[in-house]
XYZ file of C-alpha atoms in Angstrom:
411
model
C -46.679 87.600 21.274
C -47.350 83.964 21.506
C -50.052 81.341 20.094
C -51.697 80.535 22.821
C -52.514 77.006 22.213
C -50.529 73.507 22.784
C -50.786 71.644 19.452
C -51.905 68.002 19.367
C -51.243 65.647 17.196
C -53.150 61.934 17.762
C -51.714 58.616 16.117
C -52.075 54.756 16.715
C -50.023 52.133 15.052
C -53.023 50.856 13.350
C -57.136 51.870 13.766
C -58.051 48.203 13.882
C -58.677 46.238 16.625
C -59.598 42.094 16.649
C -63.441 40.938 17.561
C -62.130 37.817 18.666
C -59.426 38.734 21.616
C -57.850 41.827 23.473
C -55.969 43.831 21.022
C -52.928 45.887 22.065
C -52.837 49.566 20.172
C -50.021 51.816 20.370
C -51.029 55.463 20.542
C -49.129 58.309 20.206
C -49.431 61.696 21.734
C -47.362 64.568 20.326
C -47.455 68.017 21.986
C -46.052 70.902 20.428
C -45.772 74.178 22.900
C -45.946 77.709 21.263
C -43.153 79.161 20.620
C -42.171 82.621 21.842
C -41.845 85.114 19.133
C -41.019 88.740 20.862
C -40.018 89.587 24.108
C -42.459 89.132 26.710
C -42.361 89.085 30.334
C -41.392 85.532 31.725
C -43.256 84.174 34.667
C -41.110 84.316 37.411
C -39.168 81.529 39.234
C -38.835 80.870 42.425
C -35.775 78.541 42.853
C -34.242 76.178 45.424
C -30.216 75.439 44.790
C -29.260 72.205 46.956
C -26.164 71.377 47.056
C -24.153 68.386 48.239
C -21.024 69.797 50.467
C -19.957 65.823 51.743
C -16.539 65.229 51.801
C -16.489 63.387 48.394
C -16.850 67.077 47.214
C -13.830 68.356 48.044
C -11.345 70.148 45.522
C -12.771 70.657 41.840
C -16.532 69.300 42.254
C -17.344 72.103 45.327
C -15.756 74.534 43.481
C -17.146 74.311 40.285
C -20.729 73.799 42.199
C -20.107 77.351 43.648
C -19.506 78.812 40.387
C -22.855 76.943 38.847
C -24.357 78.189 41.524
C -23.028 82.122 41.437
C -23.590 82.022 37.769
C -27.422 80.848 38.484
C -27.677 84.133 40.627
C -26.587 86.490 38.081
C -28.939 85.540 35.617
C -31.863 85.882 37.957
C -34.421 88.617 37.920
C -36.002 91.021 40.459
C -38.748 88.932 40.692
C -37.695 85.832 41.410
C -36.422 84.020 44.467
C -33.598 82.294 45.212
C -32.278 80.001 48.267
C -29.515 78.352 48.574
C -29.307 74.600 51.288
C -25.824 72.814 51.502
C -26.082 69.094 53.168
C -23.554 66.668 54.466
C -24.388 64.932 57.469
C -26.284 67.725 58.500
C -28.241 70.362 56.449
C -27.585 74.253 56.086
C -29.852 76.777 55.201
C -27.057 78.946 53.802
C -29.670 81.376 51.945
C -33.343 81.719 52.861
C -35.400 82.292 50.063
C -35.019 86.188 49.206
C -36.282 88.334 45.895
C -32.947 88.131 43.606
C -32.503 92.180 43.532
C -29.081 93.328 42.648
C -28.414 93.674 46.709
C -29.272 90.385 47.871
C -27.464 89.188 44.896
C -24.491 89.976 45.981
C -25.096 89.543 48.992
C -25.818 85.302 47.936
C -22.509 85.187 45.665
C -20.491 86.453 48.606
C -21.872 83.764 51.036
C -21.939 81.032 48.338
C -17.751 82.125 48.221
C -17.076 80.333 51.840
C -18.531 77.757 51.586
C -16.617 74.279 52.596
C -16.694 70.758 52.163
C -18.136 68.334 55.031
C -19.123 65.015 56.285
C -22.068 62.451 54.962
C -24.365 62.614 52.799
C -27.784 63.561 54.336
C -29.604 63.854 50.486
C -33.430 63.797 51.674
C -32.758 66.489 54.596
C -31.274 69.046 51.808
C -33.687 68.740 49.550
C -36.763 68.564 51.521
C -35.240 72.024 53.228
C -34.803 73.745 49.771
C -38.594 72.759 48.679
C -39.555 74.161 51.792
C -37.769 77.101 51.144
C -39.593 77.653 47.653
C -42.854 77.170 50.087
C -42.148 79.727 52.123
C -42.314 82.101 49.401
C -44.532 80.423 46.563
C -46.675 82.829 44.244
C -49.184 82.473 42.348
C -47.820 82.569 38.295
C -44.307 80.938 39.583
C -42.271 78.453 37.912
C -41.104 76.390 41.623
C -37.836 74.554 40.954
C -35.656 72.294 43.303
C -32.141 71.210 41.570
C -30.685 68.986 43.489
C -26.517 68.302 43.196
C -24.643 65.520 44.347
C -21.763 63.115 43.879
C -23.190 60.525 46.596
C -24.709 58.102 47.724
C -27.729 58.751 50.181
C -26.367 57.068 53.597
C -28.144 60.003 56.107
C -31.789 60.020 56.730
C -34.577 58.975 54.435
C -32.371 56.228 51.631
C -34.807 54.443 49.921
C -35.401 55.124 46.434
C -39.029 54.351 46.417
C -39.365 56.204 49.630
C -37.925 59.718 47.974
C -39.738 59.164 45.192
C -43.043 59.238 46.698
C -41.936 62.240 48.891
C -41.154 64.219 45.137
C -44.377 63.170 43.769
C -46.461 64.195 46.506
C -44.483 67.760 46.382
C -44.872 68.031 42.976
C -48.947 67.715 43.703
C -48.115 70.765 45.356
C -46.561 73.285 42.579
C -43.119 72.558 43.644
C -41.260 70.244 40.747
C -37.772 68.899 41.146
C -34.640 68.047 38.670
C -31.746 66.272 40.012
C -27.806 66.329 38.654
C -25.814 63.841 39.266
C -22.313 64.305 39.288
C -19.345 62.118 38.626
C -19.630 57.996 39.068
C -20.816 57.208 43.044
C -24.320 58.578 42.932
C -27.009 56.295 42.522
C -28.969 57.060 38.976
C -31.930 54.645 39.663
C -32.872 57.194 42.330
C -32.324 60.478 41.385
C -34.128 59.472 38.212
C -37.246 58.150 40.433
C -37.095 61.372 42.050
C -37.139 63.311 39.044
C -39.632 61.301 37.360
C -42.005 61.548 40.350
C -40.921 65.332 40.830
C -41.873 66.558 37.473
C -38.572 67.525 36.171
C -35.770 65.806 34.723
C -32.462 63.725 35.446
C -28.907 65.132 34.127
C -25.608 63.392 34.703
C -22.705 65.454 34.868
C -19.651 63.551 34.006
C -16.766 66.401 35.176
C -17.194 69.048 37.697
C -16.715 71.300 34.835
C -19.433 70.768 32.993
C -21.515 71.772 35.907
C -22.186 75.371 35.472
C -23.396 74.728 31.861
C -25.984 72.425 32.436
C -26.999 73.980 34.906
C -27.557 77.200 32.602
C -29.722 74.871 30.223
C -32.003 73.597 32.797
C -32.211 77.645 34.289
C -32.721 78.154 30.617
C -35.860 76.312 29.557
C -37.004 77.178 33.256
C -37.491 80.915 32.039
C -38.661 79.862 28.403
C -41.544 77.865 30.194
C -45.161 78.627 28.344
C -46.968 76.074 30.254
C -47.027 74.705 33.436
C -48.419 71.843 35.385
C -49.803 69.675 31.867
C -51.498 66.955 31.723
C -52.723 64.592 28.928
C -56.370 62.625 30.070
C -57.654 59.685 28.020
C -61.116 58.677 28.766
C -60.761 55.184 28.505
C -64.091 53.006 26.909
C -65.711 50.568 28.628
C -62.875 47.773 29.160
C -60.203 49.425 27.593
C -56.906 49.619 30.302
C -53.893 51.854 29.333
C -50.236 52.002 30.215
C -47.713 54.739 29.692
C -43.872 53.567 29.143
C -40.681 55.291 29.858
C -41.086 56.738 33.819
C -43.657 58.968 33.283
C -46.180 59.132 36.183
C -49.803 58.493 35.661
C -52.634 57.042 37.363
C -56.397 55.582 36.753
C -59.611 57.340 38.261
C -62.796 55.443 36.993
C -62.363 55.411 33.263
C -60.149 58.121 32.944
C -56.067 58.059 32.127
C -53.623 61.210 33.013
C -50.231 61.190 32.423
C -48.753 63.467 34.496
C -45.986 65.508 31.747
C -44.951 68.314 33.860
C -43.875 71.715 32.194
C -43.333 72.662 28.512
C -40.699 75.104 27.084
C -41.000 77.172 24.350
C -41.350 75.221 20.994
C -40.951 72.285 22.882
C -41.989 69.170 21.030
C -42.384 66.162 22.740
C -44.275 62.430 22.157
C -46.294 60.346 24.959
C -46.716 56.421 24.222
C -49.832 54.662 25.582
C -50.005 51.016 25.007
C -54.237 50.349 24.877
C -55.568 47.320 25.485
C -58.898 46.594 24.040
C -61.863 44.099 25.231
C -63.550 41.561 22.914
C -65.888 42.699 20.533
C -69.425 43.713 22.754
C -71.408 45.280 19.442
C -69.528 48.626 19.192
C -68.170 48.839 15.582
C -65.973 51.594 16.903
C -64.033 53.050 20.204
C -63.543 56.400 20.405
C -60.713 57.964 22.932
C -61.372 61.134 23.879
C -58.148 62.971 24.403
C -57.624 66.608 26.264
C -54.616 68.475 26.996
C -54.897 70.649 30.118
C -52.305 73.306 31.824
C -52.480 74.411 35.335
C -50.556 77.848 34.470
C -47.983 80.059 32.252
C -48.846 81.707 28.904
C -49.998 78.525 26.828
C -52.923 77.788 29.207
C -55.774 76.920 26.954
C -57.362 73.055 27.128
C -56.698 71.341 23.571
C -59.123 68.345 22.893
C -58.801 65.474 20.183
C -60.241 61.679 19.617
C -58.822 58.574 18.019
C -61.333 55.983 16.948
C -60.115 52.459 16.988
C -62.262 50.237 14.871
C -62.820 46.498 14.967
C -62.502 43.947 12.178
C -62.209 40.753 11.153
C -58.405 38.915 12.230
C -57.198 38.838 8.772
C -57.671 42.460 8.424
C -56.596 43.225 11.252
C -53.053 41.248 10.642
C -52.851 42.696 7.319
C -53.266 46.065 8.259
C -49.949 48.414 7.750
C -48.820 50.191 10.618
C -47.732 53.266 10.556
C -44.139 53.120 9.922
C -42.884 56.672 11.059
C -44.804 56.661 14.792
C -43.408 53.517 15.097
C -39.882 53.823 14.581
C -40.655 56.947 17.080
C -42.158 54.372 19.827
C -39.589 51.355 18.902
C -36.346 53.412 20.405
C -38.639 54.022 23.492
C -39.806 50.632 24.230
C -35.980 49.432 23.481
C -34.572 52.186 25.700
C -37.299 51.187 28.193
C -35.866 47.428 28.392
C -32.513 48.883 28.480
C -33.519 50.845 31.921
C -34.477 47.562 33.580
C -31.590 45.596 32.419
C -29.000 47.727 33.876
C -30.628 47.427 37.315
C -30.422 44.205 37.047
C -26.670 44.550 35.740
C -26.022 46.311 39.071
C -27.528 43.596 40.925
C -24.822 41.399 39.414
C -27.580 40.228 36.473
C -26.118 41.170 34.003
C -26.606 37.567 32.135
C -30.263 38.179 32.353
C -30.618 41.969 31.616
C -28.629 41.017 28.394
C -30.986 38.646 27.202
C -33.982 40.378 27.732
C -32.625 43.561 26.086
C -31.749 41.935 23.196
C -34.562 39.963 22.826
C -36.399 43.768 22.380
C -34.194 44.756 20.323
C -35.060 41.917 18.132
C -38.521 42.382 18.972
C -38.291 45.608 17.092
C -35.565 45.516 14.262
C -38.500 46.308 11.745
C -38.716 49.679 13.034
C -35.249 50.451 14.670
C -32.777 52.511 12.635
C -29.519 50.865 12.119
C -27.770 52.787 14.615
C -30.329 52.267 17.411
C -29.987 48.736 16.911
C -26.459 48.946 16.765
C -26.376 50.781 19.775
C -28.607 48.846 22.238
C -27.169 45.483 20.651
C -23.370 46.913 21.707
C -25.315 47.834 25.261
C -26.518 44.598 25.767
C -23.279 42.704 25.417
C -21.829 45.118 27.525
C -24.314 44.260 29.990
C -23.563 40.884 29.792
C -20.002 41.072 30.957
C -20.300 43.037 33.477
C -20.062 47.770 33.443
C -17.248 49.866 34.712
C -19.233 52.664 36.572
C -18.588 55.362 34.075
C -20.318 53.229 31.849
C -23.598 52.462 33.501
C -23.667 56.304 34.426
C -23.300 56.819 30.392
C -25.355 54.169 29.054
C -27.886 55.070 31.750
C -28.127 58.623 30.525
C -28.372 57.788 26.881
C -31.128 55.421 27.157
C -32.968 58.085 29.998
C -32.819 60.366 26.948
C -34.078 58.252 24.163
C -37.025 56.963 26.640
C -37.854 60.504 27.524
C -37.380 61.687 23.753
C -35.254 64.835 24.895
C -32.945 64.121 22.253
C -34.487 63.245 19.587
């Protein structure tokens, strides 16, 4: 048995708005997925295993990628489908998408046992292969899944960051989501994370080969916990109001109306969305009202959830005296830091570090009322960091940390 319905929670830093210019409102959406309480039948999945095979794979990394990968397999179900696509300079359908019954099982594990190490690194031609492999055999009720391993640097094929990332969001529009793993320190973050982002799943770095077949488990993991697929959180905007939604996750604009685009939710999951509002002058209205709804394309938690937060005007002193409230914000100040820490690290790999410094810390000052002591401490120690210039291990690391804290999985 499970409640049915995504909980909703609205808040804004403060209800008031100025008359006398555009105010900007911080809102917060908090989702809360039902949890699972008794055994149930999981919707399937229907899974795409890509792995990098280039030759910076050799030894420990391929290895422990084959184990991930055989461990995957065995915790797999009748009814759900499995593929496996290896690329180096060239890509290899090494399993076609099958059922995972105990014969083609072993059957995979056995073929997934010789496989060997290559050339380049042809990223876009694996993974597009293993989502067309979950195509082939997509049902209706399935959780669709590319994860996508590698250790390189995209040098075959389609390289562009912005280029993959489009190609993930437009085959997420089509059921099929993607996560990405990065593994070890010559893999480019910045796009893996774009692809993830745009591919509605998420972005893990893997510091040691061994640590592969774990994480992999957890993402498997929340895969087969998932009560609700495909959400989305719309904002029907009022007359002149514009939003924007920090921290990578995709949205767009149609007429008045505002969806962020949140992918799938796990069991129990809880999870907080940021808009930043801007409102228009004072037109008569003593009040704006947002409606909010909550929709799910499929899985057990399926039901649309609605809400509204009214944003009133007032006067500028009220409005300046108002309290905010403290609790949301020290929620939305580690994501707008963590946000600014994003940017300045690409611009640290640029070789600006001098500048990404200053403009983190200049958010972290920004928001020491609401930062806890060690957030502060943390993103101050990142920015000088910044500023003389990262070993690779630690942009992969910092990168991570501040991926997390803008995404709130670890909060």
């Amino acid at each position: 048995m499970t409640e049915k319905s995504i909980s909703l929670k609205l808040s804004a830093d403060t209800i008031f708005v100025k008359k006398s210019i555009p105010t900007r409102r911080i809102i917060e959406i908090a989702l809360k997925a039902p949890e699972l309480t008794a055994v149930i039948e999981r919707s399937p999945v229907n899974l795409a295993l890509v792995i990098d095979r280039s030759g910076s794979m050799s030894g420990g990394k391929l290895e422990d990628a084959k184990k991930a990968a055989i461990h995957v397999v065995g915790l797999l179900k009748d009814t759900d489908h499995f593929s496996v696509v290896l690329f180096d300079d060239s890509v290899d359908v090494l399993v076609s998408s099958v059922p995972a019954t105990p014969d083609n099982k072993r059957e995979i594990i056995n073929t997934i046992s010789r496989v060997y190490t290559g050339g380049s690194t042809h990223l876009s031609g694996g993974w597009l292969a293993g989502c067309q492999q979950i195509a082939n055999t997509m049902r209706p009720g399935e959780i669709n899944r590319c994860l996508l391993l590698t250790d390189g640097q995209a040098n075959v094929g389609i390289t562009d960051p912005g280029e993959l990332a489009m190609h993930a969001k437009q085959i997420h529009m089509r059921g099929i989501a993607t996560s990405c793993f990065g593994l070890g320190l010559r893999f480019n973050e910045h796009l893996l994370e774009a692809m993830a982002n745009e591919g509605g799943g998420k972005f893990y770095y893997i510091a040691q080969a061994k640590e592969i077949p774990a994480i992999l488990a957890l993402e498997l993991g929340e895969l087969t916990a998932m009560v609700s697929t495909g959400v989305q959180v719309h904002l029907q905007l009022p007359a002149g109001v514009t939003a924007q939604v920090p921290a990578g996750w995709r949205s767009e604009t149609v007429g008045q109306q505002f969806t962020i685009h949140c992918g799938d939710l796990y069991s129990n999951q809880e999870i907080e969305y940021y808009v930043r509002l801007t409102t228009p002058v004072y037109t008569g209205e003593a009040k704006l009202t947002v409606p909010v709804e909550v929709t799910a394309q499929g899985g057990i938690a399926n039901t649309t959830v609605t809400g509204s937060l009214n944003l009133q005007y007032a006067d500028d002193a009220t409005v300046d005296q108002a309290k905010p409230d403290m609790d949301m914000m020290q929620r939305y100040a580690v994501v707008d830091v963590a946000e600014t820490a994003s940017e300045a690290l690409r611009l640290e790999r640029l070789g600006l570090g001098v500048e990404g410094s200053d403009v983190l810390l200049q958010k972290v000052k920004e928001n020491m009322l609401y930062l806890a002591d060690e957030d502060a401490k943390l993103y101050a120690n990142m920015s000088m960091r910044i500023h003389r210039g990262m070993e690779e291990s630690d942009r992969k690391t910092s990168h991570q940390q501040e991926y997390r804290d803008r995404k709130r999985f670890n909060r």
